Short mmCIF file of C-alpha atoms and ligand atoms in Angstrom, two decimals:
data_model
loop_
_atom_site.label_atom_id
_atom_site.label_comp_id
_atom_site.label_asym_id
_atom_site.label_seq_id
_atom_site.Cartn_x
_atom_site.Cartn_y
_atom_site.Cartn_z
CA UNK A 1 7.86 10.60 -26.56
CA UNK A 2 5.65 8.19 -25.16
CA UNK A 3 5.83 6.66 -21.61
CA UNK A 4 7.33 3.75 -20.99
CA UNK A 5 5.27 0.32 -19.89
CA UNK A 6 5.96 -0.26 -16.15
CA UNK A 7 4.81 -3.12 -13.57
CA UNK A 8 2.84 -1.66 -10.89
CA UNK A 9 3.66 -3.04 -7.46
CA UNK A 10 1.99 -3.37 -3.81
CA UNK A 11 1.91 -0.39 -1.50
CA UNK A 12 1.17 -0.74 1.63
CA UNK A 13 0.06 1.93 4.12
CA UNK A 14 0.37 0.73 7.73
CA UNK A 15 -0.63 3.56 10.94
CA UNK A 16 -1.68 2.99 14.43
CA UNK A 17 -5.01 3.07 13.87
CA UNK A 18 -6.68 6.57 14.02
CA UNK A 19 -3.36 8.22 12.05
CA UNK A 20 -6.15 8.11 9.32
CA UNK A 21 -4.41 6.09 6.91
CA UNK A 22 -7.81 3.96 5.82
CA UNK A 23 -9.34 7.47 4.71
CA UNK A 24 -6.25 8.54 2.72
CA UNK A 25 -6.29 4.65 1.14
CA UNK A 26 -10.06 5.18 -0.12
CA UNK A 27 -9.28 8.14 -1.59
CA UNK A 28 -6.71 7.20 -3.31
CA UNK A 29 -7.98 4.74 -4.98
CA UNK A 30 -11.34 6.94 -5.86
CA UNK A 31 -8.77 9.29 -7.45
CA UNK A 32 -6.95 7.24 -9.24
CA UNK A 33 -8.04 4.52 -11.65
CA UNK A 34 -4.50 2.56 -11.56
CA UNK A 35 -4.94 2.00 -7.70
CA UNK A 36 -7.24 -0.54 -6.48
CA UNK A 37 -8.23 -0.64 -2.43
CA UNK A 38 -7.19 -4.11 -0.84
CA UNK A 39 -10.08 -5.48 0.72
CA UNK A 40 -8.89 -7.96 3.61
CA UNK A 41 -10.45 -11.15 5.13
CA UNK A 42 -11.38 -10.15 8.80
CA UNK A 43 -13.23 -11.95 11.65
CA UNK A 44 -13.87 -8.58 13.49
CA UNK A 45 -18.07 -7.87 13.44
CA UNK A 46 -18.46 -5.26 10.44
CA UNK A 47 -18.98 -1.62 11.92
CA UNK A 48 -22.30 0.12 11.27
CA UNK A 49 -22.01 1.52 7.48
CA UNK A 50 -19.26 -1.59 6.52
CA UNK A 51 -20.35 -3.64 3.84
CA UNK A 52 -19.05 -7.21 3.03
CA UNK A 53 -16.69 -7.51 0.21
CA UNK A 54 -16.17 -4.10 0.32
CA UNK A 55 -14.46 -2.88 3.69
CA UNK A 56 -13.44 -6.25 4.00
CA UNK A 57 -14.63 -10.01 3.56
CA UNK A 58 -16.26 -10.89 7.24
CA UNK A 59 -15.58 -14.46 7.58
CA UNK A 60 -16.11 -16.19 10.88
CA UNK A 61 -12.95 -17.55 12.60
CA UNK A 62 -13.15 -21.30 11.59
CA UNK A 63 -13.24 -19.88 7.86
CA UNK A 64 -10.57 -17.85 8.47
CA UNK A 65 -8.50 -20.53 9.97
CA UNK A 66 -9.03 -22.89 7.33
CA UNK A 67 -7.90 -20.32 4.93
CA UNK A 68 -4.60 -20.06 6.88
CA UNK A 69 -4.24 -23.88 6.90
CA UNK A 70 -5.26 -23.78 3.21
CA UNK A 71 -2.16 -21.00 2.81
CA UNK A 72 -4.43 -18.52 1.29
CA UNK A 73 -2.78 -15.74 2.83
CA UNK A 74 0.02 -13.70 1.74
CA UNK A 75 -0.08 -12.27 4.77
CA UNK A 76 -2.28 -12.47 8.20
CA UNK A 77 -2.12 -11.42 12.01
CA UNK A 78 -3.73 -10.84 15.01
CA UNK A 79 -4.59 -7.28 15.90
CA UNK A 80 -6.84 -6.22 18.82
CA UNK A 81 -7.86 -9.58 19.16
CA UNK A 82 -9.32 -10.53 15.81
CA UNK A 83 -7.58 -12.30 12.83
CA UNK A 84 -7.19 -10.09 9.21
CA UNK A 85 -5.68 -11.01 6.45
CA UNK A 86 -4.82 -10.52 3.04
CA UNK A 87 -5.60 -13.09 0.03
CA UNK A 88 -3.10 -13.77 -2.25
CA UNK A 89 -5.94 -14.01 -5.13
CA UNK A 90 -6.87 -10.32 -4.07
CA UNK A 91 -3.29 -9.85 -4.89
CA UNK A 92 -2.23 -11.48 -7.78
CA UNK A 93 -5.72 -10.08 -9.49
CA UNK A 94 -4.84 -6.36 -9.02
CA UNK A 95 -1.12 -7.14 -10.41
CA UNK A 96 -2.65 -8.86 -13.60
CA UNK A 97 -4.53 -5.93 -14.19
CA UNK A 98 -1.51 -3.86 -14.03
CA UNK A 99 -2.89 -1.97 -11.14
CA UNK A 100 -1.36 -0.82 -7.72
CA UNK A 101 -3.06 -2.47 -4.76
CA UNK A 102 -3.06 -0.20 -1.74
CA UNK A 103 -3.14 -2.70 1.26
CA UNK A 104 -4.47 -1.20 4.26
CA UNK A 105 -2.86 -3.68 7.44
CA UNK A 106 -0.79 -3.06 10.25
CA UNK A 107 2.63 -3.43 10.83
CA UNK A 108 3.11 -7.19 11.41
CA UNK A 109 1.48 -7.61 8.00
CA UNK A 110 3.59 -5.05 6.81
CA UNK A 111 7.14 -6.85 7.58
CA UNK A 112 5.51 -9.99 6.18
CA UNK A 113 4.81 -8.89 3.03
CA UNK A 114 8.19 -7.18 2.73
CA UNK A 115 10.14 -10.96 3.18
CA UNK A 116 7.27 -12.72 0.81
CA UNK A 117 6.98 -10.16 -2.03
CA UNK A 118 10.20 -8.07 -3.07
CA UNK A 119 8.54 -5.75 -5.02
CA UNK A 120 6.68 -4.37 -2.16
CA UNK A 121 6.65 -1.03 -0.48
CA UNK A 122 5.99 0.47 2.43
CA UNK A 123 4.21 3.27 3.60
CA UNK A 124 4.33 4.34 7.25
CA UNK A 125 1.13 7.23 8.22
CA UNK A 126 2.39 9.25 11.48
CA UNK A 127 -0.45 11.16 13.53
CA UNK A 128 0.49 14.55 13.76
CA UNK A 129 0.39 14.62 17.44
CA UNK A 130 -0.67 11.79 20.32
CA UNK A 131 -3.64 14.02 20.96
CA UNK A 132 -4.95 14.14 17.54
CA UNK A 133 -4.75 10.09 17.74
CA UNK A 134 -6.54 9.77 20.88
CA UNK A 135 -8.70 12.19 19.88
CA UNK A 136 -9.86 10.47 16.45
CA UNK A 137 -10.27 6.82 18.24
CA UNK A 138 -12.51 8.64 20.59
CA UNK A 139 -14.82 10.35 18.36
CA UNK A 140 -15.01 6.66 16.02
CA UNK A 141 -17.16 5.78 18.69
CA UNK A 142 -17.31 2.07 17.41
CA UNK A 143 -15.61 0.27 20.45
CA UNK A 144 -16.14 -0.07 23.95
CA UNK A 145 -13.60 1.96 26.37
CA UNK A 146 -11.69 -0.65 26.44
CA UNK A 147 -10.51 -1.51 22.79
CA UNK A 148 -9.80 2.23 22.56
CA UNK A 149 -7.08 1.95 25.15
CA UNK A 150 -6.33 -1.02 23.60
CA UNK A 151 -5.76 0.49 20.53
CA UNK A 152 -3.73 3.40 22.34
CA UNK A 153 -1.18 1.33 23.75
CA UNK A 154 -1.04 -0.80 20.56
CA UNK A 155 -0.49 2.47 18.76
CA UNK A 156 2.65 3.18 20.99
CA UNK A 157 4.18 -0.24 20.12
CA UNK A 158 3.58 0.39 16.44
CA UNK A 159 5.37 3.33 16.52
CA UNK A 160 8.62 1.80 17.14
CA UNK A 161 8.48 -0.05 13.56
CA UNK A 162 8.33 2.96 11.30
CA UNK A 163 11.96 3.50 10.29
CA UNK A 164 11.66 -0.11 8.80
CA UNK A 165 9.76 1.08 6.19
CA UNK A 166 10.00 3.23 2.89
CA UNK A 167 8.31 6.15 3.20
CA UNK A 168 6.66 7.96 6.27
CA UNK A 169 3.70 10.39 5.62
CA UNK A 170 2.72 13.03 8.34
CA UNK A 171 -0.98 13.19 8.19
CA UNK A 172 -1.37 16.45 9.80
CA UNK A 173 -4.22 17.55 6.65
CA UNK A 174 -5.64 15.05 4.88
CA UNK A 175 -5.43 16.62 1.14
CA UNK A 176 -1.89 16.74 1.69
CA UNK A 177 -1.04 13.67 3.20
CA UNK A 178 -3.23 12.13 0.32
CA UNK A 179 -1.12 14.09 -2.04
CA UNK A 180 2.22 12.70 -0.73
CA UNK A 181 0.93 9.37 -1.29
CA UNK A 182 0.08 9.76 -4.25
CA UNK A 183 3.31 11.02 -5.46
CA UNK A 184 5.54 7.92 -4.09
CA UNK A 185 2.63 5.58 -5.99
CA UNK A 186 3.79 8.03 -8.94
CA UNK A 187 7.47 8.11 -7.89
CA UNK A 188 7.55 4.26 -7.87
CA UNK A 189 5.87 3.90 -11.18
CA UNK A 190 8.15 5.60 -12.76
CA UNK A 191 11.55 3.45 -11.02
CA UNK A 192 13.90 2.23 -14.15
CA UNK A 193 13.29 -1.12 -12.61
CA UNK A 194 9.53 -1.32 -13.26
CA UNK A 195 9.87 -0.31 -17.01
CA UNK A 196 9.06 -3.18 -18.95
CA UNK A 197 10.35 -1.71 -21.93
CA UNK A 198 13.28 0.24 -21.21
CA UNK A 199 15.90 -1.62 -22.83
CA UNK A 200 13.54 -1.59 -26.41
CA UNK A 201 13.55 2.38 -25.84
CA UNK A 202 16.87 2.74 -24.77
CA UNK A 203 17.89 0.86 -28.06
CA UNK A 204 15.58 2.65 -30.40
CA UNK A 205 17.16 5.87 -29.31
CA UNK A 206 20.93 4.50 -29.58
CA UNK A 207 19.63 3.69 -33.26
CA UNK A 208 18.35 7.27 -33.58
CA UNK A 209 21.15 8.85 -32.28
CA UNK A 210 23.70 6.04 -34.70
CA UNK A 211 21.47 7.39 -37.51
CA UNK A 212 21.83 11.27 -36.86
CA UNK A 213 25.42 10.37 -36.23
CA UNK A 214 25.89 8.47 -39.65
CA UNK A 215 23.78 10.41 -42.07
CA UNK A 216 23.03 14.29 -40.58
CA UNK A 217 25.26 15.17 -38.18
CA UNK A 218 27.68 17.30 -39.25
CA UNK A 219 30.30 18.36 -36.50
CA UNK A 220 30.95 22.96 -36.77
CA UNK A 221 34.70 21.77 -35.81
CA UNK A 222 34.65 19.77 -39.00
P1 5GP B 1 -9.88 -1.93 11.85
O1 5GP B 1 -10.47 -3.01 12.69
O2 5GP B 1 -9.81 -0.62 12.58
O3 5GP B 1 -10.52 -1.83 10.50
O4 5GP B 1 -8.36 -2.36 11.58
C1 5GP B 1 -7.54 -2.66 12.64
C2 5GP B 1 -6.13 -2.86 12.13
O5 5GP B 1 -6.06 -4.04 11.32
C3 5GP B 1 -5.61 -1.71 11.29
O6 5GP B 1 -4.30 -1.40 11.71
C4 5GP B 1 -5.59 -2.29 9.90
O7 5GP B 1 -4.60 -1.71 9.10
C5 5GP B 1 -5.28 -3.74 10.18
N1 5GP B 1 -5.64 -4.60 9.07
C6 5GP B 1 -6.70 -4.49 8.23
N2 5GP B 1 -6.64 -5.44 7.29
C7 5GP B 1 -5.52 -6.15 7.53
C8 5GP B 1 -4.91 -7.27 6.87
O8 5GP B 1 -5.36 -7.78 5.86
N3 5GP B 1 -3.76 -7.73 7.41
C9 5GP B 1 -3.19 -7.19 8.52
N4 5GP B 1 -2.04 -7.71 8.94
N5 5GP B 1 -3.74 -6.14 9.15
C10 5GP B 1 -4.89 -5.63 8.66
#
């Protein structure tokens, strides 16, 4: 039997930052040809090795707040003092292509995409230990002292949003933590309530079975 048609939806990952969650997001989507990488507006400075338009769109503030004013954004917050945000072109593009959009933002986008797009869901990335978190922001090496502390204590406050969400993956090793993402993306493709075409199927088969019943079947009690 052939599978059924389904819509694909949004998934977003959310993590204090240094759970790892943007590495299990990239590959993901170099995996997997249904999952495209969300690549947010942001008026941080790009990080050596970050390219525009493809680790994110760098836009200067005024840009970025015209864009908000212009209600570009599905969804958009402060975190560690700069503005990202996600375009709701970047989004509707991936959905017309029928393919999952991994959106990599943290947990205040996360609870505002949940109340503007129902079909979302959410994927919370837990560090396997606070030392293994510290211990990654460290070795990043790409802010000053104090945006890593920054980022610690943010980390702490994110923490106490992740049974609001859908899922919660331990990233403890990578491979695995990818894996287990990969199944819910698989999991939720497959919900009854994404399959375009269920109730064709579902019909088709009552036909089958009205056929079999009509013309072949023939009952041992009769
Ligand atoms: P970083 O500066 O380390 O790339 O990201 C800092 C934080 O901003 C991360 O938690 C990341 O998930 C979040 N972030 C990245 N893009 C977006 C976005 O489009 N919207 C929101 N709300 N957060 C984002």
């Amino acid at each position: 039997m052939s599978s059924l048609v389904h819509r694909t939806c949004p998934i977003v990952l959310s993590a204090p930052s240094g759970a790892g969650k943007t590495t299990i997001a990239r590959a993901l989507v170099r995996d997997s040809e249904d999952v495209v990488f969300s690549v947010s507006a942001t008026t941080r400075p790009a990080r050596d090795g970050e390219a525009d338009g493809v680790d994110y769109d760098f836009l200067s503030e005024t840009v970025f707040r015209a864009m908000i004013e212009a209600d570009e954004f599905v969804e958009w917050a402060e975190v560690h003092g700069h503005l990202y945000g996600t375009s709701r072109r970047a989004l509707q593009a991936a959905l017309d292509e029928d393919r999952f959009l991994i959106l990599d933002v943290d947990v205040q986008g996360a609870m505002q995409m949940r109340e503007r797009v129902p079909d979302v869901v959410l994927v919370f990335v837990l560090p396997p230990s606070a030392d293994a978190l510290v211990e990654r922001l460290a070795e990043r090496g790409t802010e000053g002292e104090d945006t890593v502390a920054q980022r610690i204590e943010n980390a702490r406050a994110e923490l106490e949003q992740a049974s609001r969400f859908d899922y919660i993956v331990i990233n403890e090793n990578l491979d695995q933590a990818i894996e287990e993402v990969r199944s819910i993306v698989s999991a939720e493709g497959r919900r009854a309530d994404r399959a375009i075409d269920l109730s064709d199927r579902i019909r088709q088969l009552q036909a089958q079975i009205d056929r079999i019943l009509a013309e072949d079947f023939v009952s041992p009690r009769k």
